[in-house]
Coordinates of C-alpha atoms in Angstrom, one line a residue:
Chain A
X297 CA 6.9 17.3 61.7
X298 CA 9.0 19.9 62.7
X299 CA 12.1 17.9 63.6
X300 CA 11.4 15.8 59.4
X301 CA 12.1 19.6 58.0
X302 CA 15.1 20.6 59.9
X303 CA 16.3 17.0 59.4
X304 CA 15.5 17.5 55.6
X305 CA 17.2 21.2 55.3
X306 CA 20.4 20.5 57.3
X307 CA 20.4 17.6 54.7
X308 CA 20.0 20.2 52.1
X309 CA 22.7 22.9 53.9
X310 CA 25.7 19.7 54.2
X311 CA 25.6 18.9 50.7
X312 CA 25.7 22.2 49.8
X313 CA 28.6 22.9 51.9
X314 CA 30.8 19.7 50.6
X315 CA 29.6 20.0 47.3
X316 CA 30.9 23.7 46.6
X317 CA 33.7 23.1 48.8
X318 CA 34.8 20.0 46.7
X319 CA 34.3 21.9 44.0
X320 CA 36.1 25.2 44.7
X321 CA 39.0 22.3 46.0
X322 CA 38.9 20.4 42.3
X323 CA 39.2 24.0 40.6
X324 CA 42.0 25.4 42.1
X325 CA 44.1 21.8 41.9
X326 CA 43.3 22.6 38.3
X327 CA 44.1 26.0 37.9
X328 CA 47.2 25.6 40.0
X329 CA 48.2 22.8 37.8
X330 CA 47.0 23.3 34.8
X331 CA 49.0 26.4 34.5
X332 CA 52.4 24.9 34.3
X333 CA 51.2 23.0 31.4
X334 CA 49.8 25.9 30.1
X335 CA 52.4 28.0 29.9
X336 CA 55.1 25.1 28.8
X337 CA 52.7 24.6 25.8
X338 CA 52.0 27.9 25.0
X339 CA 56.2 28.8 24.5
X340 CA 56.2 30.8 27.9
X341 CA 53.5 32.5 26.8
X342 CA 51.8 33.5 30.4
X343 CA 49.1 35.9 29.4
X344 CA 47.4 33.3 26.8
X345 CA 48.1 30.7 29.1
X346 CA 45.7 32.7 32.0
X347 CA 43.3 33.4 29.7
X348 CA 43.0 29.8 28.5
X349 CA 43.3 28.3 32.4
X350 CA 41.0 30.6 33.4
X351 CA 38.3 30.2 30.4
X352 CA 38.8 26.3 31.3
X353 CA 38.0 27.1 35.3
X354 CA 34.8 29.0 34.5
X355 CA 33.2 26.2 32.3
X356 CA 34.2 23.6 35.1
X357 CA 32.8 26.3 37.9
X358 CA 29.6 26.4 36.0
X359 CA 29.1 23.1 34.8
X360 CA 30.1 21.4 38.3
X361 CA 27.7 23.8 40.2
X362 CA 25.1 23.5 37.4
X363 CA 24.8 19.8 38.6
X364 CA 25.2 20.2 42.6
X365 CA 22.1 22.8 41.9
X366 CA 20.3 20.2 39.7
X367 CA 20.6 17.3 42.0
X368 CA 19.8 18.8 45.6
X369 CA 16.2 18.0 45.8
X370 CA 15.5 14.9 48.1
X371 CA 13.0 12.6 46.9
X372 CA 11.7 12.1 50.0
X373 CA 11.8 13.4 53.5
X374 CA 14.3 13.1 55.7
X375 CA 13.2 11.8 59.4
X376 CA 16.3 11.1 61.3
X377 CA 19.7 11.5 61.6
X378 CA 20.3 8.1 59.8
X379 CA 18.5 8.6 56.5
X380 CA 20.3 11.8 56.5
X381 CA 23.5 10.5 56.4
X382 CA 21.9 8.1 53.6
X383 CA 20.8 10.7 51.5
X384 CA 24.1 13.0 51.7
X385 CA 25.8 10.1 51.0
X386 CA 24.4 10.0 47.7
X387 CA 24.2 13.0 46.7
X388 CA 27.8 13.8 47.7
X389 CA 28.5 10.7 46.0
X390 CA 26.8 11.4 42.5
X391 CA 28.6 14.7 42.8
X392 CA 31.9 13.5 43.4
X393 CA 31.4 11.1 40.7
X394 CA 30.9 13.8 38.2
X395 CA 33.9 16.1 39.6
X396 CA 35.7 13.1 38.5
X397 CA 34.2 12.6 34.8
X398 CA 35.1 16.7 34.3
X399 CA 38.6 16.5 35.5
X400 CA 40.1 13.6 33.6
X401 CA 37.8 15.4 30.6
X402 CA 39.8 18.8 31.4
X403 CA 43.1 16.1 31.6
X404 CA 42.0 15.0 28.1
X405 CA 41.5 18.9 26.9
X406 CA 45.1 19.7 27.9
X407 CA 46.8 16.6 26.1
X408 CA 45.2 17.3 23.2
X409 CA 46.3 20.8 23.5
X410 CA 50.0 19.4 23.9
X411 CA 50.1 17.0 21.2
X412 CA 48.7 19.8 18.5
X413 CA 51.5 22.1 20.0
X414 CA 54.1 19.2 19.9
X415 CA 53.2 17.5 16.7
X416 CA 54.7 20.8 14.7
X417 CA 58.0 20.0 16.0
X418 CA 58.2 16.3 15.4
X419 CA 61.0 15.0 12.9
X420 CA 60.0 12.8 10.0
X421 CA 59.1 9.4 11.6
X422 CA 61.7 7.4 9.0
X423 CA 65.2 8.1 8.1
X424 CA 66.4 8.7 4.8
X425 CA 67.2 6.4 2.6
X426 CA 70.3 8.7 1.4
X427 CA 71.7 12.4 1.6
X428 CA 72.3 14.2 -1.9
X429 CA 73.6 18.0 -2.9
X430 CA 70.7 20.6 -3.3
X431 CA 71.3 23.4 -5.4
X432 CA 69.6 27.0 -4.2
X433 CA 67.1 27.8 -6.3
Chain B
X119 CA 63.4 21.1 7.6
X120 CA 61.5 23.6 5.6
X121 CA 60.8 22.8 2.3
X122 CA 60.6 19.2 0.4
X123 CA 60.6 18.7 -3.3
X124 CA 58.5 16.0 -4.3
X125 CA 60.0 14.0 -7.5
X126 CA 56.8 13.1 -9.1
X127 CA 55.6 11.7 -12.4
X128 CA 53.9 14.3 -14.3
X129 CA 53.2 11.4 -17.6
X130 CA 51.3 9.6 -14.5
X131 CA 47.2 10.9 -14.4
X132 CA 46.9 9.6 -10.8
X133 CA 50.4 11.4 -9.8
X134 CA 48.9 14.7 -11.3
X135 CA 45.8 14.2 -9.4
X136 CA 47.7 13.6 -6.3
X137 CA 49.7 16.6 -6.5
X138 CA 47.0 18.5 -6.7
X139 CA 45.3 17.4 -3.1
X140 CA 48.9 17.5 -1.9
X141 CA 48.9 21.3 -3.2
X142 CA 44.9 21.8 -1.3
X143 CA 46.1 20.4 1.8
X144 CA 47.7 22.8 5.2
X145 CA 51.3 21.9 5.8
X146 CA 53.9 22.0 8.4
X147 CA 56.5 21.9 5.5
X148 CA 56.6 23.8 2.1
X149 CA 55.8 21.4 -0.4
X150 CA 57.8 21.7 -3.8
X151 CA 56.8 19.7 -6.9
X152 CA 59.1 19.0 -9.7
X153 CA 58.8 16.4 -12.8
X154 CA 61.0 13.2 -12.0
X155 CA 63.8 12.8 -14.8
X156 CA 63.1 17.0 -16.0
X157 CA 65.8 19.4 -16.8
X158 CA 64.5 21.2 -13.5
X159 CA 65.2 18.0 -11.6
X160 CA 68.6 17.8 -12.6
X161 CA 69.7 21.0 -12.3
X162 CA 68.4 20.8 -8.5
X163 CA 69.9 17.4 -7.6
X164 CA 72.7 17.3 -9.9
X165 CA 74.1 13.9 -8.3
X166 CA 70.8 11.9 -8.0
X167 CA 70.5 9.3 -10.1
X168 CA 67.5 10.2 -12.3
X169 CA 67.0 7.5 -14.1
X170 CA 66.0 5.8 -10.5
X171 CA 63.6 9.0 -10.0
X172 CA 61.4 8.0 -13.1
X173 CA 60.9 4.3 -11.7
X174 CA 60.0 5.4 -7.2
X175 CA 58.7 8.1 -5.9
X176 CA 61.4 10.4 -4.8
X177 CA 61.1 13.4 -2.2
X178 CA 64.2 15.5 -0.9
X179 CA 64.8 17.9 2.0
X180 CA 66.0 21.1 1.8
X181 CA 68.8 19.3 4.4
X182 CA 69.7 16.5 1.4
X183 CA 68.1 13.6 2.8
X184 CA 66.1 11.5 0.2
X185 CA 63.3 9.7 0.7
X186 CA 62.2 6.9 -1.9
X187 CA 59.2 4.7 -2.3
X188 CA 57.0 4.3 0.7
X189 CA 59.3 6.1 2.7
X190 CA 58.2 9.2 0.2
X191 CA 54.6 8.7 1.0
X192 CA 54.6 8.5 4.1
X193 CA 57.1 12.2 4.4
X194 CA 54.3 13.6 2.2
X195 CA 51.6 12.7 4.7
X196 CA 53.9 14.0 7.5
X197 CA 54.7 16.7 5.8
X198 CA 50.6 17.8 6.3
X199 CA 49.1 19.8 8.9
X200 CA 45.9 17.2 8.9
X201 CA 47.7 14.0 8.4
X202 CA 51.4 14.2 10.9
X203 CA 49.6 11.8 13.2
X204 CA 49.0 9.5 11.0
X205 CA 52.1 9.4 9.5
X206 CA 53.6 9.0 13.0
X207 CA 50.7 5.7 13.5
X208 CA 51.9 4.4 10.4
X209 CA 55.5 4.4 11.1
X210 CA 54.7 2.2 14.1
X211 CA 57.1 -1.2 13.9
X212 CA 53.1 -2.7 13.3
X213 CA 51.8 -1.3 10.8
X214 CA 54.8 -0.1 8.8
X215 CA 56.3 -3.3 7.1
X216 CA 51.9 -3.5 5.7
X217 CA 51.8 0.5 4.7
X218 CA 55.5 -0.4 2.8
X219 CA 53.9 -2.7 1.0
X220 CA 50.7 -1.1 0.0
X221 CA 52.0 2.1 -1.3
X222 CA 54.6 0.6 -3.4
X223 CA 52.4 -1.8 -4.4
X224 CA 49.8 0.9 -5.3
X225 CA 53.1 3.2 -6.6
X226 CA 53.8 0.5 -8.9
X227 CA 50.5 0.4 -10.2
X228 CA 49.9 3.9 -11.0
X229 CA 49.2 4.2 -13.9
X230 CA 46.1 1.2 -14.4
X231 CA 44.8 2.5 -10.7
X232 CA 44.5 6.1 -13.2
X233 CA 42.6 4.5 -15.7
X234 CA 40.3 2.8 -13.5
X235 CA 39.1 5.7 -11.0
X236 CA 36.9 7.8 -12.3
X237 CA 38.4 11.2 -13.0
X238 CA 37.0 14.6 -11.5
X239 CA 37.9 18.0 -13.3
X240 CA 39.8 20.4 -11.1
X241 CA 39.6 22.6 -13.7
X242 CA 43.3 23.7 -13.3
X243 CA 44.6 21.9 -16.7

């Protein structure tokens, strides 16, 4: 009986090591990354480029932990090393899963971010038919 | 480019009503409207040819360049905050040659398309 809970909490203590350290290892490829593209779409703008990156990092912090929390319980117990392997391979699994889903959602967040930026600049999409003399008003 | 003046047919109900949704709409550009064929007009462009102005849809650029037709509805729709990516999707080699089409067949038109939509008040006339 003793042996099920240790097998079941060391379980329990692996996942929540990989989880958070996948996690902490997503976040900082984003922030590191992100900021580049940050910064390039803000005009060089650094300090609303931070501010965004790291407003983007804290939702994906909580949401990403949110679900490691939500989804350690174990059905059932664990009773050797075997179905321990099983059952962090699952839940390591469903976590990585949605670490996935959140970064190519953050991906998504950032080109929209770059199209509203670039669309201001765009030239007219057709030529013109001709070229005549305006007068100043 | 800055500013556009839009050439449009003020004896034309569903021009008028146009204008005014062009005038309610966010914009990249500065939108400008003048009469087509007015003294205004021609004091502006003084060597466009007007006549042509009264019969397409005519926009300009602050830079010269003049759009006509279909061409001029779609630089309208580019020319709005809400509407540059669809200008951009309509402009596609796809879809373009069909938009051409509509909007001067619906330009050509204007005036029974007027009489047939039911008018709201904007309460500006």
């Amino acid at each position: 009986m003793n042996e099920n809970i240790t097998f079941t909490v060391s379980t329990y203590l692996v996942y929540l090591i990989i989880s958070i350290a996948l996690t902490v290892w997503v976040a900082r490829t984003l922030y590191r990354n992100g900021h580049v593209f940050l910064v390039d779409v803000f005009h060089g703008n650094e300090t609303l480029a931070n501010s965004v990156n790291h407003l983007l990092v804290v939702g994906f912090y909580l949401i990403n932990l949110g679900y490691v929390s939500l989804a350690l319980k174990l059905s059932s117990n664990v009773d050797d090393a075997r179905q321990s392997i099983e059952a962090l391979s699952g839940k390591v699994g469903g976590v990585l899963v949605v670490l996935g889903m959140m970064h190519f959602f953050n991906l998504y967040v950032f080109s929209r971010i770059r199209r509203r930026a670039t669309l201001s600049s765009i030239a007219p999409p057709v030529p013109a038919d001709a070229c005549t003399v305006a007068q100043k008003v | 480019m800055r500013s556009l003046t839009v050439l449009y047919d003020s004896d034309c109900e569903l021009c008028r009503r146009i204008r005014a949704w062009l005038e309610g709409q966010p914009a990249y550009v500065n939108l400008l409207f003048v009469p087509a064929g007015s003294d205004e007009a021609r004091r502006r462009f003084p060597e466009l040819d007007h006549a042509a102005t009264l019969a397409e849809l005519t926009i300009i650029g602050d830079n010269g360049a003049v759009y006509r037709n279909g061409k001029a509805f779609l630089i309208c729709l580019w020319a709005l905050r809400d509407y540059r990516e669809w200008s951009l999707a309509l402009a596609s080699p796809e879809l373009w040659p069909i938009a051409r089409r509509f909007l001067v067949w619906m330009s050509n038109r204007r005036f029974q398309i007027g009489e047939i939509t039911p008018v709201h008040s904007t309460g500006q006339d």
